[in-house]
GROMACS .gro file of C-alpha atoms in nm:
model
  124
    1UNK     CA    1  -0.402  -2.515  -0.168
    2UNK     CA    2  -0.301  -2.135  -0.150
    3UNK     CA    3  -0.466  -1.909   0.004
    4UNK     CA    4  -0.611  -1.641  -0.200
    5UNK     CA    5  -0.817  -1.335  -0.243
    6UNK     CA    6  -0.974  -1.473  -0.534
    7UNK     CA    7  -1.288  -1.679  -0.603
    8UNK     CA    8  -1.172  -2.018  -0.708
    9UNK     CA    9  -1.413  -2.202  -1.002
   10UNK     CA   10  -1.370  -2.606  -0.982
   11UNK     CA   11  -1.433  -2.754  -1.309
   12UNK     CA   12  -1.444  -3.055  -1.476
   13UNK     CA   13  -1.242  -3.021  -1.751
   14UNK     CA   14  -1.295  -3.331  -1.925
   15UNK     CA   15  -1.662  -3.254  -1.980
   16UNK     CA   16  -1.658  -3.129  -2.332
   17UNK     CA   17  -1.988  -2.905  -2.251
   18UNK     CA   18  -1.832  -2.720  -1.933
   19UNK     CA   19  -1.494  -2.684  -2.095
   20UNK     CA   20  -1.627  -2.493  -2.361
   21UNK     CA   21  -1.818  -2.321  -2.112
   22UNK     CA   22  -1.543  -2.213  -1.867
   23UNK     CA   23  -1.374  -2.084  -2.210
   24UNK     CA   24  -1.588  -1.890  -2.273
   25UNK     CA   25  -1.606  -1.732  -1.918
   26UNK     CA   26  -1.235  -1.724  -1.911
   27UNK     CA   27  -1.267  -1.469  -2.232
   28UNK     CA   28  -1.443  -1.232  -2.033
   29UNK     CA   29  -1.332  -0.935  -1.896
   30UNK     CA   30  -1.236  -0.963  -1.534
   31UNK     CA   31  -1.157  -1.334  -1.584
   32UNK     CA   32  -0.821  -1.272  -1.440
   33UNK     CA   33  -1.001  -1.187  -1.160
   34UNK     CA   34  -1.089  -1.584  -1.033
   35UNK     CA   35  -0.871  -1.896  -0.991
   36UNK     CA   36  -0.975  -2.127  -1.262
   37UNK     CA   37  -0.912  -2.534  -1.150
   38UNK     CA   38  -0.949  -2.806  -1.387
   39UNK     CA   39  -1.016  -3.091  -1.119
   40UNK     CA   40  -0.968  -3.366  -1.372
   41UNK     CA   41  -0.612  -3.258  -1.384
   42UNK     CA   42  -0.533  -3.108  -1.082
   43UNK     CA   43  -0.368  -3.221  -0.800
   44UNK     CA   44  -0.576  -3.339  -0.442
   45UNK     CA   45  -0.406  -3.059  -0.240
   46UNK     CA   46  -0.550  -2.803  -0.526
   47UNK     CA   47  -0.883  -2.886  -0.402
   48UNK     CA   48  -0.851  -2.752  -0.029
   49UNK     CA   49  -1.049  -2.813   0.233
   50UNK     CA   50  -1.397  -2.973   0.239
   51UNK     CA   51  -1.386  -3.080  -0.079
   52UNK     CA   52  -1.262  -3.417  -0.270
   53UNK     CA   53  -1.191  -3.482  -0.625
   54UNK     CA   54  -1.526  -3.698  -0.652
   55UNK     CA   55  -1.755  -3.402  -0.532
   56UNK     CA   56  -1.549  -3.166  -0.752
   57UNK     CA   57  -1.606  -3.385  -1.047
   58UNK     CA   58  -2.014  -3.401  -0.958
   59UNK     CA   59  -2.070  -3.061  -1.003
   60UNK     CA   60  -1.955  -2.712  -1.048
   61UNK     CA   61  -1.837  -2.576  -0.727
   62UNK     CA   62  -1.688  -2.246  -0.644
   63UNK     CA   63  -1.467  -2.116  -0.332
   64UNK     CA   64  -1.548  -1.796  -0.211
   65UNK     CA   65  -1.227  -1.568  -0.100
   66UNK     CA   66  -1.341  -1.672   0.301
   67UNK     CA   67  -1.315  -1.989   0.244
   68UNK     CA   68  -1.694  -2.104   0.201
   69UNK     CA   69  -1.787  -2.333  -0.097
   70UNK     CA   70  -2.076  -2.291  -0.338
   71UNK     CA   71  -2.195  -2.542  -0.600
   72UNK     CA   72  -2.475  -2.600  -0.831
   73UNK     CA   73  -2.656  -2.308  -0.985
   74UNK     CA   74  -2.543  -2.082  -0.663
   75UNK     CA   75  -2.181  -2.145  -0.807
   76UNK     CA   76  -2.284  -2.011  -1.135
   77UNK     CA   77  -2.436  -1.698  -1.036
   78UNK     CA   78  -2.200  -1.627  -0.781
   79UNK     CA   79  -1.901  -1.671  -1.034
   80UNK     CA   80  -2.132  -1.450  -1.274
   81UNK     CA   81  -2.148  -1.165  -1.047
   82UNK     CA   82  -1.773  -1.166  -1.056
   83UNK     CA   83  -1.744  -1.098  -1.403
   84UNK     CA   84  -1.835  -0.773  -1.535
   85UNK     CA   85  -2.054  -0.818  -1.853
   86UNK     CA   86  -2.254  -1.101  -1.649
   87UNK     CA   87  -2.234  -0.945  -1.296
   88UNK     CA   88  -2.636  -0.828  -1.372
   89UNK     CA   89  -2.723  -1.184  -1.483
   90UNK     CA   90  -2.547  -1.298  -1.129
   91UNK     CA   91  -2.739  -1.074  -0.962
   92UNK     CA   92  -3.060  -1.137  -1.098
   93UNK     CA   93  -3.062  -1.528  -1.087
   94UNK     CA   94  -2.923  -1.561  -0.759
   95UNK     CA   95  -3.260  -1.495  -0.596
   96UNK     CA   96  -3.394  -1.773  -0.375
   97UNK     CA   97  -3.700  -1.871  -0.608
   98UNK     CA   98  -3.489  -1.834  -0.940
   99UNK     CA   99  -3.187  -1.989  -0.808
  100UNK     CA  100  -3.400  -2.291  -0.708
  101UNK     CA  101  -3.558  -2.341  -1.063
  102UNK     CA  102  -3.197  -2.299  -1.208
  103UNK     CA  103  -3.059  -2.579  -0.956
  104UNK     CA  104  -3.308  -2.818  -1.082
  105UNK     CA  105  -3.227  -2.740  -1.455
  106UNK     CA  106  -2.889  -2.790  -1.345
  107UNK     CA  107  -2.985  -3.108  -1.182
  108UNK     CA  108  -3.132  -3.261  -1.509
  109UNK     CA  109  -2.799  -3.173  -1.680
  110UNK     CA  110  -2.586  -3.355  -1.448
  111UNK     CA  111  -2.790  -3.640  -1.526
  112UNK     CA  112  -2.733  -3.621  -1.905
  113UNK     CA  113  -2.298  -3.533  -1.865
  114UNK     CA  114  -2.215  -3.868  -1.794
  115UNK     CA  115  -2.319  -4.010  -2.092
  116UNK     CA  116  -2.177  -3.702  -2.325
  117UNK     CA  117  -1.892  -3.734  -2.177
  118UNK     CA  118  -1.857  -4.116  -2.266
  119UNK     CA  119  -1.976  -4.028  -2.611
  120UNK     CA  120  -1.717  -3.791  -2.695
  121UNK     CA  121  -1.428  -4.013  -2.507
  122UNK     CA  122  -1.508  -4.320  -2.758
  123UNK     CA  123  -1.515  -4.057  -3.066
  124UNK     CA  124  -1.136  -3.965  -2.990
   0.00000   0.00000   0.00000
């Protein structure tokens, strides 16, 4: 892994849903701005520390320039407040109580990804 001054966005590229959703953040202005890793591609030592390709592959997680990783809705509204047009959103739903609510929301969906992602791997 390099070191970098950048938030770095883990991803699970493979997941039709968040693909289309990192696209679309990758659009946005100040999207040059973070390191954008496709774990289902990438190579272990991409990953750095304190985090393996199974974790990465569980959920969205996001390295902070320091070091420190965030996942879940936290990643989200962290990676949010590093992009301009959604930096108020960030802001906003990174309070405890919200962020809470929007981590079990998140929860639900990780439930349901599996079985997209299955879905769309037998249509191709």
């Amino acid at each position: 892994m390099t070191l970098t001054t950048k938030p770095t966005l883990y991803y699970d590229g493979g997941c039709p849903v968040c693909s289309r959703e990192v696209a679309m953040y990758r659009r946005q202005p100040g999207a040059q701005d973070v390191c954008w890793v496709d774990v289902s591609r990438c190579d272990a030592a991409d990953l750095g520390p304190g985090l393996s390709r199974d974790a990465a592959m569980s959920r969205l997680y996001l390295r902070l320039p320091d070091g420190r990783l965030v996942s879940g809705a936290m990643a989200f509204a962290t990676l949010w407040q590093s992009l301009p047009r959604l930096a108020f959103l960030g802001r906003l739903l990174s309070a405890r109580p919200v962020v809470w609510l929007l981590e079990a929301v998140y929860r639900l969906f990780l439930l349901v990804r599996p079985a997209w992602r299955k879905r769309i791997a037998r249509t191709r």
